mmCIF file of C-alpha atoms and ligand atoms in Angstrom:
data_model
loop_
_atom_site.group_PDB
_atom_site.id
_atom_site.type_symbol
_atom_site.label_atom_id
_atom_site.label_comp_id
_atom_site.label_asym_id
_atom_site.label_seq_id
_atom_site.Cartn_x
_atom_site.Cartn_y
_atom_site.Cartn_z
ATOM 1 C CA SER A 1 5.626 -17.614 25.105
ATOM 2 C CA CYS A 2 2.165 -16.727 26.269
ATOM 3 C CA LEU A 3 -1.387 -16.875 25.111
ATOM 4 C CA ALA A 4 -3.796 -13.956 25.479
ATOM 5 C CA ILE A 5 -7.502 -14.685 25.243
ATOM 6 C CA ILE A 6 -9.774 -11.787 24.362
ATOM 7 C CA ALA A 7 -13.506 -12.213 24.788
ATOM 8 C CA ALA A 8 -15.080 -9.819 22.291
ATOM 9 C CA ARG A 9 -18.637 -9.983 23.535
ATOM 10 C CA PHE A 10 -20.177 -7.949 20.781
ATOM 11 C CA SER A 11 -22.950 -8.237 18.203
ATOM 12 C CA CYS A 12 -23.769 -4.720 16.972
ATOM 13 C CA GLY A 13 -22.115 -5.509 13.638
ATOM 14 C CA ALA A 14 -24.716 -8.217 12.976
ATOM 15 C CA PRO A 15 -28.437 -7.897 12.225
ATOM 16 C CA ARG A 16 -29.521 -9.701 15.376
ATOM 17 C CA GLY A 17 -28.190 -10.159 18.872
ATOM 18 C CA GLY A 18 -26.810 -13.297 20.469
ATOM 19 C CA ALA A 19 -23.216 -13.433 19.218
ATOM 20 C CA GLU A 20 -22.176 -11.391 22.268
ATOM 21 C CA LEU A 21 -22.952 -14.562 24.263
ATOM 22 C CA GLY A 22 -20.530 -16.681 22.216
ATOM 23 C CA PRO A 23 -17.300 -16.035 24.126
ATOM 24 C CA GLY A 24 -18.903 -16.734 27.498
ATOM 25 C CA ALA A 25 -20.482 -19.954 26.302
ATOM 26 C CA LEU A 26 -17.145 -21.145 24.951
ATOM 27 C CA ILE A 27 -15.088 -20.115 27.962
ATOM 28 C CA ASP A 28 -17.556 -21.677 30.398
ATOM 29 C CA SER A 29 -17.707 -24.963 28.540
ATOM 30 C CA ARG A 30 -15.859 -27.928 29.985
ATOM 31 C CA ILE A 31 -14.033 -28.524 26.719
ATOM 32 C CA PHE A 32 -12.461 -25.084 26.935
ATOM 33 C CA SER A 33 -10.719 -25.623 30.271
ATOM 34 C CA VAL A 34 -7.666 -27.204 28.665
ATOM 35 C CA ILE A 35 -7.301 -24.152 26.437
ATOM 36 C CA GLN A 36 -7.802 -21.750 29.283
ATOM 37 C CA SER A 37 -5.146 -23.449 31.363
ATOM 38 C CA LYS A 38 -2.694 -22.330 28.682
ATOM 39 C CA GLY A 39 -3.703 -18.709 28.954
ATOM 40 C CA SER A 40 -1.419 -16.559 31.041
ATOM 41 C CA TYR A 41 -2.970 -13.252 30.102
ATOM 42 C CA VAL A 42 -6.682 -12.831 29.775
ATOM 43 C CA CYS A 43 -8.065 -9.517 28.603
ATOM 44 C CA SER A 44 -11.820 -9.632 28.738
ATOM 45 C CA PHE A 45 -14.349 -7.414 26.973
ATOM 46 C CA ASP A 46 -17.558 -7.702 28.879
ATOM 47 C CA ASN A 47 -20.633 -6.941 26.834
ATOM 48 C CA LEU A 48 -18.928 -4.492 24.544
ATOM 49 C CA SER A 49 -22.240 -3.792 22.892
ATOM 50 C CA GLN A 50 -23.773 -2.595 26.153
ATOM 51 C CA ASP A 51 -20.750 -0.767 27.451
ATOM 52 C CA LYS A 52 -21.673 2.688 28.734
ATOM 53 C CA SER A 53 -18.394 4.093 27.474
ATOM 54 C CA LEU A 54 -19.573 3.254 23.977
ATOM 55 C CA GLY A 55 -22.584 5.475 24.388
ATOM 56 C CA ASN A 56 -25.982 3.960 24.807
ATOM 57 C CA ALA A 57 -26.298 2.583 21.293
ATOM 58 C CA ILE A 58 -27.296 -0.889 22.375
ATOM 59 C CA GLU A 59 -29.814 -1.483 19.623
ATOM 60 C CA SER A 60 -28.801 -1.258 16.004
ATOM 61 C CA SER A 61 -31.698 1.084 15.439
ATOM 62 C CA ASP A 62 -30.807 3.318 18.369
ATOM 63 C CA ASP A 63 -31.301 6.996 17.644
ATOM 64 C CA SER A 64 -27.993 7.796 19.287
ATOM 65 C CA ASP A 65 -26.030 6.044 16.547
ATOM 66 C CA PRO A 66 -27.678 6.893 13.218
ATOM 67 C CA ASP A 67 -26.526 5.301 9.978
ATOM 68 C CA VAL A 68 -23.461 6.659 8.202
ATOM 69 C CA ASP A 69 -23.233 5.864 4.475
ATOM 70 C CA GLY A 70 -25.746 3.077 5.013
ATOM 71 C CA MET A 71 -23.771 1.468 7.852
ATOM 72 C CA LYS A 72 -25.800 0.309 10.851
ATOM 73 C CA SER A 73 -24.490 1.196 14.344
ATOM 74 C CA PRO A 74 -21.343 2.717 12.824
ATOM 75 C CA ARG A 75 -19.967 4.554 15.865
ATOM 76 C CA THR A 76 -20.638 1.688 18.256
ATOM 77 C CA VAL A 77 -18.903 -0.841 16.020
ATOM 78 C CA SER A 78 -16.032 1.527 15.306
ATOM 79 C CA LEU A 79 -15.362 2.186 18.974
ATOM 80 C CA ALA A 80 -15.632 -1.484 19.936
ATOM 81 C CA ALA A 81 -13.285 -2.479 17.104
ATOM 82 C CA LYS A 82 -10.848 0.213 18.186
ATOM 83 C CA ARG A 83 -10.743 -1.207 21.705
ATOM 84 C CA VAL A 84 -10.227 -4.723 20.386
ATOM 85 C CA SER A 85 -7.482 -3.403 18.110
ATOM 86 C CA GLU A 86 -5.680 -1.773 21.023
ATOM 87 C CA CYS A 87 -5.959 -4.879 23.166
ATOM 88 C CA VAL A 88 -4.707 -7.191 20.408
ATOM 89 C CA TYR A 89 -1.910 -4.743 19.672
ATOM 90 C CA ALA A 90 -0.805 -4.548 23.310
ATOM 91 C CA HIS A 91 -0.525 -8.333 23.628
ATOM 92 C CA ALA A 92 0.975 -8.939 20.173
ATOM 93 C CA ARG A 93 3.534 -6.188 20.786
ATOM 94 C CA GLN A 94 4.811 -8.336 23.662
ATOM 95 C CA GLY A 95 5.039 -11.373 21.406
ATOM 96 C CA ARG A 96 2.011 -13.150 22.807
ATOM 97 C CA PHE A 97 -0.274 -15.362 20.731
ATOM 98 C CA VAL A 98 -3.616 -13.548 20.645
ATOM 99 C CA MET A 99 -6.840 -15.555 20.571
ATOM 100 C CA THR A 100 -9.967 -13.434 20.095
ATOM 101 C CA LEU A 101 -13.342 -15.048 20.688
ATOM 102 C CA GLY A 102 -16.405 -13.446 19.110
ATOM 103 C CA GLY A 103 -18.698 -11.932 18.837
ATOM 104 C CA ASP A 104 -19.645 -10.962 15.335
ATOM 105 C CA HIS A 105 -17.037 -10.713 12.570
ATOM 106 C CA SER A 106 -16.946 -6.895 12.579
ATOM 107 C CA MET A 107 -14.378 -7.399 15.343
ATOM 108 C CA GLY A 108 -12.040 -8.633 12.599
ATOM 109 C CA ILE A 109 -11.426 -4.941 11.941
ATOM 110 C CA GLY A 110 -9.970 -4.756 15.426
ATOM 111 C CA THR A 111 -8.006 -7.985 15.425
ATOM 112 C CA LEU A 112 -6.347 -7.596 12.017
ATOM 113 C CA THR A 113 -5.401 -3.959 12.561
ATOM 114 C CA GLY A 114 -4.020 -4.768 16.017
ATOM 115 C CA SER A 115 -1.865 -7.597 14.669
ATOM 116 C CA ALA A 116 -0.659 -5.630 11.633
ATOM 117 C CA ARG A 117 0.367 -2.642 13.732
ATOM 118 C CA ALA A 118 2.182 -4.747 16.333
ATOM 119 C CA LEU A 119 4.172 -6.557 13.652
ATOM 120 C CA ARG A 120 5.246 -3.320 11.971
ATOM 121 C CA GLU A 121 6.501 -1.984 15.275
ATOM 122 C CA ARG A 122 8.271 -5.154 16.265
ATOM 123 C CA PHE A 123 10.091 -5.826 13.012
ATOM 124 C CA GLY A 124 9.687 -2.891 10.617
ATOM 125 C CA GLY A 125 9.961 -2.982 6.825
ATOM 126 C CA THR A 126 8.075 -5.206 4.404
ATOM 127 C CA SER A 127 9.159 -8.388 6.190
ATOM 128 C CA ALA A 128 6.898 -7.199 8.978
ATOM 129 C CA GLU A 129 3.771 -7.467 6.904
ATOM 130 C CA LEU A 130 1.062 -9.715 8.239
ATOM 131 C CA SER A 131 -0.281 -12.718 6.347
ATOM 132 C CA VAL A 132 -3.980 -13.411 6.820
ATOM 133 C CA LEU A 133 -5.979 -16.585 6.279
ATOM 134 C CA TRP A 134 -9.714 -15.827 6.256
ATOM 135 C CA VAL A 135 -11.706 -19.037 6.785
ATOM 136 C CA ASP A 136 -15.356 -18.267 6.110
ATOM 137 C CA ALA A 137 -18.407 -19.087 3.996
ATOM 138 C CA HIS A 138 -18.541 -15.315 3.340
ATOM 139 C CA ALA A 139 -16.011 -12.869 1.943
ATOM 140 C CA ASP A 140 -16.885 -10.021 4.375
ATOM 141 C CA ILE A 141 -15.280 -7.549 1.972
ATOM 142 C CA ASN A 142 -18.240 -5.293 1.268
ATOM 143 C CA THR A 143 -17.644 -1.552 1.459
ATOM 144 C CA PRO A 144 -20.404 0.699 2.766
ATOM 145 C CA GLU A 145 -21.170 1.436 -0.905
ATOM 146 C CA THR A 146 -21.491 -2.195 -2.039
ATOM 147 C CA SER A 147 -23.147 -3.664 1.063
ATOM 148 C CA LEU A 148 -26.756 -4.679 0.599
ATOM 149 C CA SER A 149 -27.334 -5.080 4.351
ATOM 150 C CA GLY A 150 -25.388 -2.177 5.873
ATOM 151 C CA ARG A 151 -24.137 -4.629 8.506
ATOM 152 C CA ILE A 152 -20.493 -4.097 9.342
ATOM 153 C CA HIS A 153 -19.793 -7.789 10.014
ATOM 154 C CA GLY A 154 -19.933 -8.054 6.204
ATOM 155 C CA MET A 155 -17.203 -5.371 5.844
ATOM 156 C CA PRO A 156 -14.172 -6.183 8.053
ATOM 157 C CA VAL A 157 -11.814 -7.113 5.202
ATOM 158 C CA ALA A 158 -12.593 -3.821 3.443
ATOM 159 C CA PHE A 159 -11.873 -1.669 6.502
ATOM 160 C CA ALA A 160 -8.801 -3.587 7.680
ATOM 161 C CA SER A 161 -7.213 -3.330 4.216
ATOM 162 C CA GLY A 162 -8.100 0.295 3.464
ATOM 163 C CA LEU A 163 -10.478 -0.609 0.626
ATOM 164 C CA ALA A 164 -13.126 1.133 2.705
ATOM 165 C CA LYS A 165 -12.039 4.485 4.126
ATOM 166 C CA SER A 166 -12.737 6.159 7.417
ATOM 167 C CA ARG A 167 -15.788 8.373 7.459
ATOM 168 C CA GLY A 168 -15.028 11.096 9.950
ATOM 169 C CA LYS A 169 -17.804 11.422 12.537
ATOM 170 C CA ASN A 170 -15.849 8.977 14.733
ATOM 171 C CA VAL A 171 -16.445 6.141 12.271
ATOM 172 C CA PHE A 172 -13.213 4.211 11.704
ATOM 173 C CA ASP A 173 -11.175 7.424 11.668
ATOM 174 C CA TRP A 174 -8.783 5.766 14.131
ATOM 175 C CA ILE A 175 -7.508 3.458 11.366
ATOM 176 C CA THR A 176 -4.178 4.712 9.969
ATOM 177 C CA GLU A 177 -1.615 3.391 7.483
ATOM 178 C CA THR A 178 0.193 1.430 10.200
ATOM 179 C CA HIS A 179 -2.966 -0.585 10.953
ATOM 180 C CA LEU A 180 -3.627 -1.820 7.427
ATOM 181 C CA ILE A 181 -3.191 -5.332 6.083
ATOM 182 C CA ASN A 182 -1.937 -6.088 2.567
ATOM 183 C CA LEU A 183 -4.464 -7.921 0.395
ATOM 184 C CA LYS A 184 -1.584 -9.487 -1.545
ATOM 185 C CA LYS A 185 -0.812 -11.404 1.645
ATOM 186 C CA PHE A 186 -4.354 -12.574 2.206
ATOM 187 C CA VAL A 187 -6.070 -15.881 1.367
ATOM 188 C CA TYR A 188 -9.675 -16.995 1.613
ATOM 189 C CA ILE A 189 -10.735 -20.591 2.267
ATOM 190 C CA GLY A 190 -14.291 -21.923 2.366
ATOM 191 C CA LEU A 191 -16.192 -19.282 0.350
ATOM 192 C CA ARG A 192 -19.648 -20.261 -0.873
ATOM 193 C CA ASP A 193 -21.941 -17.278 -0.249
ATOM 194 C CA VAL A 194 -20.317 -14.254 -1.862
ATOM 195 C CA ASP A 195 -22.194 -11.134 -3.030
ATOM 196 C CA GLU A 196 -21.730 -10.101 -6.657
ATOM 197 C CA ALA A 197 -19.999 -6.859 -5.700
ATOM 198 C CA GLU A 198 -17.694 -8.812 -3.404
ATOM 199 C CA GLU A 199 -16.731 -11.107 -6.260
ATOM 200 C CA ASN A 200 -15.742 -8.054 -8.267
ATOM 201 C CA LEU A 201 -13.665 -6.676 -5.395
ATOM 202 C CA ILE A 202 -11.868 -10.004 -5.063
ATOM 203 C CA LYS A 203 -11.058 -10.015 -8.792
ATOM 204 C CA GLU A 204 -10.114 -6.339 -9.047
ATOM 205 C CA ASN A 205 -7.733 -6.647 -6.130
ATOM 206 C CA GLY A 206 -6.255 -9.955 -7.230
ATOM 207 C CA ILE A 207 -7.093 -11.648 -3.939
ATOM 208 C CA LYS A 208 -6.284 -15.328 -3.584
ATOM 209 C CA ALA A 209 -9.514 -17.204 -2.901
ATOM 210 C CA PHE A 210 -10.189 -20.903 -2.462
ATOM 211 C CA THR A 211 -13.920 -21.570 -2.610
ATOM 212 C CA MET A 212 -15.724 -24.667 -1.352
ATOM 213 C CA ASP A 213 -15.818 -25.835 -4.967
ATOM 214 C CA ASP A 214 -12.009 -25.670 -4.982
ATOM 215 C CA VAL A 215 -11.869 -27.632 -1.713
ATOM 216 C CA ARG A 216 -14.189 -30.307 -3.109
ATOM 217 C CA ARG A 217 -12.261 -30.524 -6.400
ATOM 218 C CA GLN A 218 -8.729 -30.577 -5.014
ATOM 219 C CA GLY A 219 -9.068 -31.700 -1.410
ATOM 220 C CA ILE A 220 -8.245 -29.712 1.707
ATOM 221 C CA GLN A 221 -4.671 -31.005 1.813
ATOM 222 C CA THR A 222 -3.808 -29.564 -1.602
ATOM 223 C CA ILE A 223 -5.657 -26.340 -0.800
ATOM 224 C CA MET A 224 -3.575 -25.862 2.357
ATOM 225 C CA ASP A 225 -0.383 -26.643 0.426
ATOM 226 C CA LEU A 226 -1.316 -23.940 -2.090
ATOM 227 C CA ALA A 227 -2.447 -21.421 0.525
ATOM 228 C CA LEU A 228 0.698 -21.738 2.635
ATOM 229 C CA GLU A 229 2.931 -21.716 -0.437
ATOM 230 C CA TYR A 230 1.237 -18.515 -1.595
ATOM 231 C CA LEU A 231 1.808 -16.815 1.777
ATOM 232 C CA GLY A 232 5.411 -17.985 1.951
ATOM 233 C CA ASP A 233 7.115 -19.746 4.808
ATOM 234 C CA ARG A 234 8.714 -16.887 6.688
ATOM 235 C CA THR A 235 5.650 -14.845 7.396
ATOM 236 C CA PRO A 236 3.619 -14.372 10.588
ATOM 237 C CA ILE A 237 0.062 -15.591 10.035
ATOM 238 C CA HIS A 238 -3.205 -14.389 11.559
ATOM 239 C CA VAL A 239 -6.167 -16.708 10.979
ATOM 240 C CA SER A 240 -9.651 -15.223 11.178
ATOM 241 C CA TYR A 241 -11.929 -18.202 11.556
ATOM 242 C CA ASP A 242 -15.662 -17.738 11.110
ATOM 243 C CA ILE A 243 -17.446 -20.757 12.572
ATOM 244 C CA ASP A 244 -19.875 -20.668 9.623
ATOM 245 C CA SER A 245 -17.046 -21.913 7.389
ATOM 246 C CA LEU A 246 -17.950 -25.295 8.848
ATOM 247 C CA ASP A 247 -20.987 -27.097 7.517
ATOM 248 C CA PRO A 248 -24.158 -26.387 9.549
ATOM 249 C CA GLU A 249 -24.051 -30.046 10.568
ATOM 250 C CA TRP A 250 -20.999 -29.200 12.709
ATOM 251 C CA ALA A 251 -21.743 -25.588 13.581
ATOM 252 C CA PRO A 252 -25.485 -24.929 13.580
ATOM 253 C CA SER A 253 -25.482 -22.134 16.197
ATOM 254 C CA THR A 254 -24.465 -19.260 13.963
ATOM 255 C CA GLY A 255 -26.271 -16.350 12.327
ATOM 256 C CA PHE A 256 -25.596 -17.090 8.645
ATOM 257 C CA PRO A 257 -25.296 -20.866 8.188
ATOM 258 C CA VAL A 258 -24.593 -21.971 4.605
ATOM 259 C CA THR A 259 -24.833 -25.545 3.371
ATOM 260 C CA ARG A 260 -22.012 -27.427 1.624
ATOM 261 C CA GLY A 261 -19.444 -26.272 4.169
ATOM 262 C CA LEU A 262 -16.237 -27.725 5.551
ATOM 263 C CA SER A 263 -16.452 -30.942 7.512
ATOM 264 C CA LEU A 264 -15.144 -30.713 11.072
ATOM 265 C CA GLU A 265 -12.213 -32.874 10.024
ATOM 266 C CA GLU A 266 -11.324 -30.396 7.256
ATOM 267 C CA GLY A 267 -11.736 -27.501 9.659
ATOM 268 C CA ILE A 268 -9.379 -29.106 12.143
ATOM 269 C CA TYR A 269 -6.926 -29.917 9.369
ATOM 270 C CA ILE A 270 -6.677 -26.226 8.419
ATOM 271 C CA SER A 271 -5.794 -25.352 12.022
ATOM 272 C CA HIS A 272 -3.370 -28.236 12.274
ATOM 273 C CA ARG A 273 -1.469 -27.119 9.175
ATOM 274 C CA LEU A 274 -1.347 -23.550 10.468
ATOM 275 C CA HIS A 275 0.059 -24.724 13.791
ATOM 276 C CA LYS A 276 2.694 -26.789 12.028
ATOM 277 C CA THR A 277 4.054 -23.750 10.175
ATOM 278 C CA GLY A 278 5.256 -22.367 13.506
ATOM 279 C CA ASN A 279 4.256 -18.957 12.127
ATOM 280 C CA LEU A 280 0.748 -18.638 13.526
ATOM 281 C CA ILE A 281 0.632 -15.564 15.774
ATOM 282 C CA ALA A 282 -3.092 -14.901 16.208
ATOM 283 C CA MET A 283 -6.499 -16.451 15.777
ATOM 284 C CA ASP A 284 -10.076 -15.194 15.789
ATOM 285 C CA LEU A 285 -12.960 -17.618 16.309
ATOM 286 C CA VAL A 286 -16.165 -15.717 15.649
ATOM 287 C CA GLU A 287 -19.903 -15.766 14.970
ATOM 288 C CA ILE A 288 -21.005 -18.387 17.505
ATOM 289 C CA ASN A 289 -24.568 -17.407 18.424
ATOM 290 C CA PRO A 290 -25.939 -19.388 21.397
ATOM 291 C CA LEU A 291 -29.477 -18.101 20.731
ATOM 292 C CA ILE A 292 -29.622 -19.870 17.359
ATOM 293 C CA GLN A 293 -30.395 -23.609 17.457
ATOM 294 C CA PRO A 294 -29.735 -23.599 21.222
ATOM 295 C CA SER A 295 -30.274 -27.346 21.458
ATOM 296 C CA LYS A 296 -27.245 -27.792 19.188
ATOM 297 C CA LEU A 297 -25.048 -25.230 20.894
ATOM 298 C CA GLY A 298 -23.035 -27.993 22.558
ATOM 299 C CA LYS A 299 -22.066 -29.400 19.200
ATOM 300 C CA THR A 300 -21.101 -25.956 17.876
ATOM 301 C CA LEU A 301 -18.949 -25.268 20.939
ATOM 302 C CA GLU A 302 -17.279 -28.639 20.649
ATOM 303 C CA SER A 303 -16.414 -27.970 17.014
ATOM 304 C CA ALA A 304 -15.060 -24.527 17.864
ATOM 305 C CA ALA A 305 -12.949 -25.898 20.701
ATOM 306 C CA SER A 306 -11.513 -28.603 18.437
ATOM 307 C CA VAL A 307 -10.508 -26.100 15.799
ATOM 308 C CA ILE A 308 -8.913 -23.866 18.442
ATOM 309 C CA LYS A 309 -7.040 -26.705 20.129
ATOM 310 C CA SER A 310 -5.632 -27.855 16.840
ATOM 311 C CA ALA A 311 -4.382 -24.351 16.022
ATOM 312 C CA LEU A 312 -2.654 -24.199 19.408
ATOM 313 C CA GLY A 313 -1.188 -27.673 18.974
ATOM 314 C CA ILE A 314 -2.809 -29.001 22.121
ATOM 315 C CA ASP A 315 -5.118 -31.442 20.350
ATOM 316 C CA ARG A 316 -2.734 -34.355 20.556
ATOM 317 C CA GLU A 317 -0.293 -33.371 23.249
ATOM 318 C CA ASP A 318 -2.581 -32.549 26.163
ATOM 319 C CA ILE A 319 -5.520 -34.893 25.855
HETATM 320 N N1 LIG B 401 -22.556 -10.644 2.601
HETATM 321 C C1 LIG B 401 -23.589 -10.398 3.548
HETATM 322 C C2 LIG B 401 -23.503 -8.957 4.051
HETATM 323 O O1 LIG B 401 -22.695 -8.193 3.627
HETATM 324 C C3 LIG B 401 -23.501 -11.383 4.696
HETATM 325 C C4 LIG B 401 -22.280 -11.229 5.539
HETATM 326 C C5 LIG B 401 -22.200 -12.284 6.613
HETATM 327 N N2 LIG B 401 -21.048 -12.024 7.450
HETATM 328 C C6 LIG B 401 -20.787 -12.672 8.581
HETATM 329 N N3 LIG B 401 -19.721 -12.270 9.241
HETATM 330 N N4 LIG B 401 -21.531 -13.653 9.022
HETATM 331 O O2 LIG B 401 -24.288 -8.571 4.870
HETATM 332 MN MN1 LIG B 402 -19.437 -16.094 7.606
HETATM 333 MN MN1 LIG B 403 -17.398 -13.806 8.590
HETATM 334 MN MN1 LIG B 404 3.144 -28.441 18.762
#
C-alpha cells in the first residue's frame, strides 16, 4: 500500500506567519529523504495561505476576510481546510496512508474530516468510524464562542466533531454529517495548556484525556496501553500530532511552546505503539514554524522526522 504526503503550507489559522514554511523545511531536510522515498503519491499544497483561488486574504487582518463570530480569517481557513479535506479523502478512499505536514493546526479540520468521510464510504456502518489520537500540549477544542483568541488553530477538534457548527457565509458550511468524527472515539495525550472553557467541553462531552501529569504519574507505556485499549483494537486510527506536544527542548521552533512536555523518546514511543497496532491510517505533523528559534530549527526538524519515521515503522528497518 502507498503513502501520500500532503504539504499543507498554511498559517492563516495562527496569530503569526511562519508555519506555512514548515512542510518545505521538513521535506527539504536530509533526514526526510528516507521518508520521501516511501511516498508514491505526493499531493502538494503550495502556499495555501497565498493562493489566489482563496481570495486575497493573505493577512489575518485583511479587509477581504472580516471576522465571523470572532473568528479570524474565517473564509480563508475554511476554504484551505476544505481543500485539504478533499485531498486527504481522495487518497484515503484509495486505501493510502495519508501524511499531512503543516502548517498550523487549523488544517486538522481538513485532515480529520477527510479521513472520517473516506472510512464511511469504504466500510459503512459504525465499524467505519474513525479513531483519533490527538497528541498536543493544547486541546484545540474551542468553539468560536469560547475562544479567547479567535484563532482557528485553537478550534479544529470542535469543527471536525460538530461541536462548532458551520456559519453560512462560506465558513465551514462544506462540513456535513459524513465528515464528522465521534468524540467517543477520541483520545488526547500530552495536554498541559488547556483553557478553562476547553476543560468544560472535555468534561461535558466525556472525552478521554491523558494530561502531562498523567504521563508523569503513570509513564508513557501505561498511558499508551490505556489509550489503545480505550480505542479498541479493530479500529482505524488517525493521529494528529502537534509538534508542541514535545518539550521545547526537543521542538523549540513552534508558535506555542509549553514547558514540561514529552521527551523525544516518549514522543517516538507513542508513534511506535501506533505503528505496531497495524491500524494507523493517517498522520498529521503540524505547527513547525521555521521563523521561531531559527537556530534550533534543525533540532525541531530532526525530532519531527523521528516521530514520523517511527509511525511509519521505518525507524529500525531502513536505517
Ligand atoms: N487555546 C489557545 C487558543 O485557543 C491556544 C491554541 C494553540 N493551538 C495550536 N494549535 N498551537 O487560541
Ligand atoms: Mn499545540
Ligand atoms: Mn494543536
Ligand atoms: Mn513495521
